mmCIF file of C-alpha atoms in Angstrom:
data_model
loop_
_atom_site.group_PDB
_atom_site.id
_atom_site.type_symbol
_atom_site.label_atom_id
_atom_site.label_comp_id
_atom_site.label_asym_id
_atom_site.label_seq_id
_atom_site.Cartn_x
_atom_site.Cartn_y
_atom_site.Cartn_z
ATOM 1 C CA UNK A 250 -4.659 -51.794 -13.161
ATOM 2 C CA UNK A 251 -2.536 -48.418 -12.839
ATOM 3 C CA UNK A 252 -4.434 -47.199 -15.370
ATOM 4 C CA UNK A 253 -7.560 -47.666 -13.635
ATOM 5 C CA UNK A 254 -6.607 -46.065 -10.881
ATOM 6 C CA UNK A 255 -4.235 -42.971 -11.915
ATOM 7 C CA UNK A 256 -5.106 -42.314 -15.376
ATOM 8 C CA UNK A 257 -8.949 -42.627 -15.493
ATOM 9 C CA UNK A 258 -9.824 -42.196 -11.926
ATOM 10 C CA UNK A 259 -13.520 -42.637 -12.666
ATOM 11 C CA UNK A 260 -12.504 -46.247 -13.289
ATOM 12 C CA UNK A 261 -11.381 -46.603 -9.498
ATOM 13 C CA UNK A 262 -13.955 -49.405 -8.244
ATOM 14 C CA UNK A 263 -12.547 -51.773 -10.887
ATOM 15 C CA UNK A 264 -9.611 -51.772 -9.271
ATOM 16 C CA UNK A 265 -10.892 -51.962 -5.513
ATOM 17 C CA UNK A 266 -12.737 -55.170 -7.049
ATOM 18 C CA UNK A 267 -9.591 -56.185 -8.296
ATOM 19 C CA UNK A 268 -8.059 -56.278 -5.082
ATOM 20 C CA UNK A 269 -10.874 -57.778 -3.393
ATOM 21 C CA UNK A 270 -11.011 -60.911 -5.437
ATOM 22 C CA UNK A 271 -7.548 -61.333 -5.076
ATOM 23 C CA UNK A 272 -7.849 -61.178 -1.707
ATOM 24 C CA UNK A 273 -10.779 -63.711 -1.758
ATOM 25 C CA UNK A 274 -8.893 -66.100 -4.596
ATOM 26 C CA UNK A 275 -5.421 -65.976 -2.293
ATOM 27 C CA UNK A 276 -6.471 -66.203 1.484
ATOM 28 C CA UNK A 277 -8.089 -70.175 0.903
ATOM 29 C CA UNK A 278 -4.787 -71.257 -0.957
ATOM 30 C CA UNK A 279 -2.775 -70.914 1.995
ATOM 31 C CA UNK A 280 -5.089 -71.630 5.175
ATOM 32 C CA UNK A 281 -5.614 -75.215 2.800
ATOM 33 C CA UNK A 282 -1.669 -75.288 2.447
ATOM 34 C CA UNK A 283 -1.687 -75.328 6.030
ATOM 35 C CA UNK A 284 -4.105 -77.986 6.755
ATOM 36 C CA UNK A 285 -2.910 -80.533 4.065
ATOM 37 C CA UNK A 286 0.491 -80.148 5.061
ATOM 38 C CA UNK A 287 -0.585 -81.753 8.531
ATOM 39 C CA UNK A 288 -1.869 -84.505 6.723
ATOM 40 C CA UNK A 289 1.588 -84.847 4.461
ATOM 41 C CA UNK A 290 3.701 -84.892 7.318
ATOM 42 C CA UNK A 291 1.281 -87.625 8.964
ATOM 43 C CA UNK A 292 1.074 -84.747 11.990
ATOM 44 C CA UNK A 293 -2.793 -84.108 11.943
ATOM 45 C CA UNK A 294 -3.565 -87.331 13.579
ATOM 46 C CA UNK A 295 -1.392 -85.927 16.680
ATOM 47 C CA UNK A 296 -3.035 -82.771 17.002
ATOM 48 C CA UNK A 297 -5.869 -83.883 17.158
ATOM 49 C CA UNK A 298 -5.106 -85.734 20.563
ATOM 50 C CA UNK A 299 -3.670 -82.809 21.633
ATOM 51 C CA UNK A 300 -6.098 -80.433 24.540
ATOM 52 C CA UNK A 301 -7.058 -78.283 21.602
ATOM 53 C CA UNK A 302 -10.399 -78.335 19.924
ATOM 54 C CA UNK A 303 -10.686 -78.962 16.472
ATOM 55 C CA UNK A 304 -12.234 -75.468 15.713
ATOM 56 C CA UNK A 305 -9.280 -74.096 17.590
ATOM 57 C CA UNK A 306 -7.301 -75.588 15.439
ATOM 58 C CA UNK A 307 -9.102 -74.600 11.975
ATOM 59 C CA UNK A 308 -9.188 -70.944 13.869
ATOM 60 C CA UNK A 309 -5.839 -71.165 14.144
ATOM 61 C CA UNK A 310 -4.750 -72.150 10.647
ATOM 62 C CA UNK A 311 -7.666 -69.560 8.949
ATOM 63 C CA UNK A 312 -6.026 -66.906 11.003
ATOM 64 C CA UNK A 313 -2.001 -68.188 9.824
ATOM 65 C CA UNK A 314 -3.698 -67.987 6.502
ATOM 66 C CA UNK A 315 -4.990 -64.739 6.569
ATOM 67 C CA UNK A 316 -1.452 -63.584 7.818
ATOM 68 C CA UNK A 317 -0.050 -64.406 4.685
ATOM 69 C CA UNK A 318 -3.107 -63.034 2.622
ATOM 70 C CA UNK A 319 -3.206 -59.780 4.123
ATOM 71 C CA UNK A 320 0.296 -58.730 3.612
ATOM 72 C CA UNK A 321 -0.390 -59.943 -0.245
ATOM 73 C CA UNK A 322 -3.191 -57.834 -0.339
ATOM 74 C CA UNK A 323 -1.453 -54.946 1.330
ATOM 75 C CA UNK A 324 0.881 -54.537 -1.407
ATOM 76 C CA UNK A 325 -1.740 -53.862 -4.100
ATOM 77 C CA UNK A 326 -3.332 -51.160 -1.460
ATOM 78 C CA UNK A 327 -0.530 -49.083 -1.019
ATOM 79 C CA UNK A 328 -1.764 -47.144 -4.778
ATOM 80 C CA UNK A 329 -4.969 -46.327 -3.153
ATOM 81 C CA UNK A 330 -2.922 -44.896 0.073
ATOM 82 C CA UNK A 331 -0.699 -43.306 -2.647
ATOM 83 C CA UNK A 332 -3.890 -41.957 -4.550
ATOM 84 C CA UNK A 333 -5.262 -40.926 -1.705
ATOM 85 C CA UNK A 334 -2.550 -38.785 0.420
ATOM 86 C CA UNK A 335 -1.403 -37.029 -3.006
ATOM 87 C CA UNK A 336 -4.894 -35.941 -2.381
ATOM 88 C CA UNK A 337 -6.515 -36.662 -5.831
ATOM 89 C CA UNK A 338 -9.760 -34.419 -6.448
ATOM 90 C CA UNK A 339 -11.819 -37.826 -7.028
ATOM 91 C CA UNK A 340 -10.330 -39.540 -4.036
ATOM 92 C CA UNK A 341 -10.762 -36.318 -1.736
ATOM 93 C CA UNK A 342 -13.903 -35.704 -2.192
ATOM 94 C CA UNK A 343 -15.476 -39.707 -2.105
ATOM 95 C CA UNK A 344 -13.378 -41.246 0.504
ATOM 96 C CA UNK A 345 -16.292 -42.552 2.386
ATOM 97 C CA UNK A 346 -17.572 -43.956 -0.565
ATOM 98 C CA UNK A 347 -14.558 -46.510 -1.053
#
């Protein structure tokens, strides 16, 4: 993916797409970690009689999820930061167009 990025820049949406479905493949694993692991630990049952409401709750564990996911993603973004404050002429001139 280096290659797509650094070596034939013209190539550089492959990679962007790359990171988005990566993003999109990752983020679900761990929000549905999160909600079968209450139902492992035979914990969902009492949540649910807690105050909260049950969207609330899926909120919460989406967001938890996302936590996770974002940092993931953020680690195959730091080449297009790279790319982009070494100032490369196809990134400087079509940074909106990302």
């Amino acid at each position: 993916m280096a290659a797509f990025l650094f070596i034939v820049p013209r190539h550089c949406p492959w990679y962007i797409s790359y990171v988005l479905v990566f993003n999109i493949l990752v983020a679900p694993v761990f929000s549905a970690g999160a909600l079968t692991s209450e139902r492992e630990r035979q914990t969902l049952e009492l949540l649910l009689t807690t105050i909260l409401q049950p969207w609330q709750i899926m909120w919460g564990k989406l967001l938890a999820g996302f936590r996770v996911s974002y940092v993931l993603t953020m680690f195959l973004m730091w080449p297009m930061i790279l790319a982009f404050v070494l100032g490369i002429q196809m990134y400087g001139s079509n940074w909106l167009s990302w």
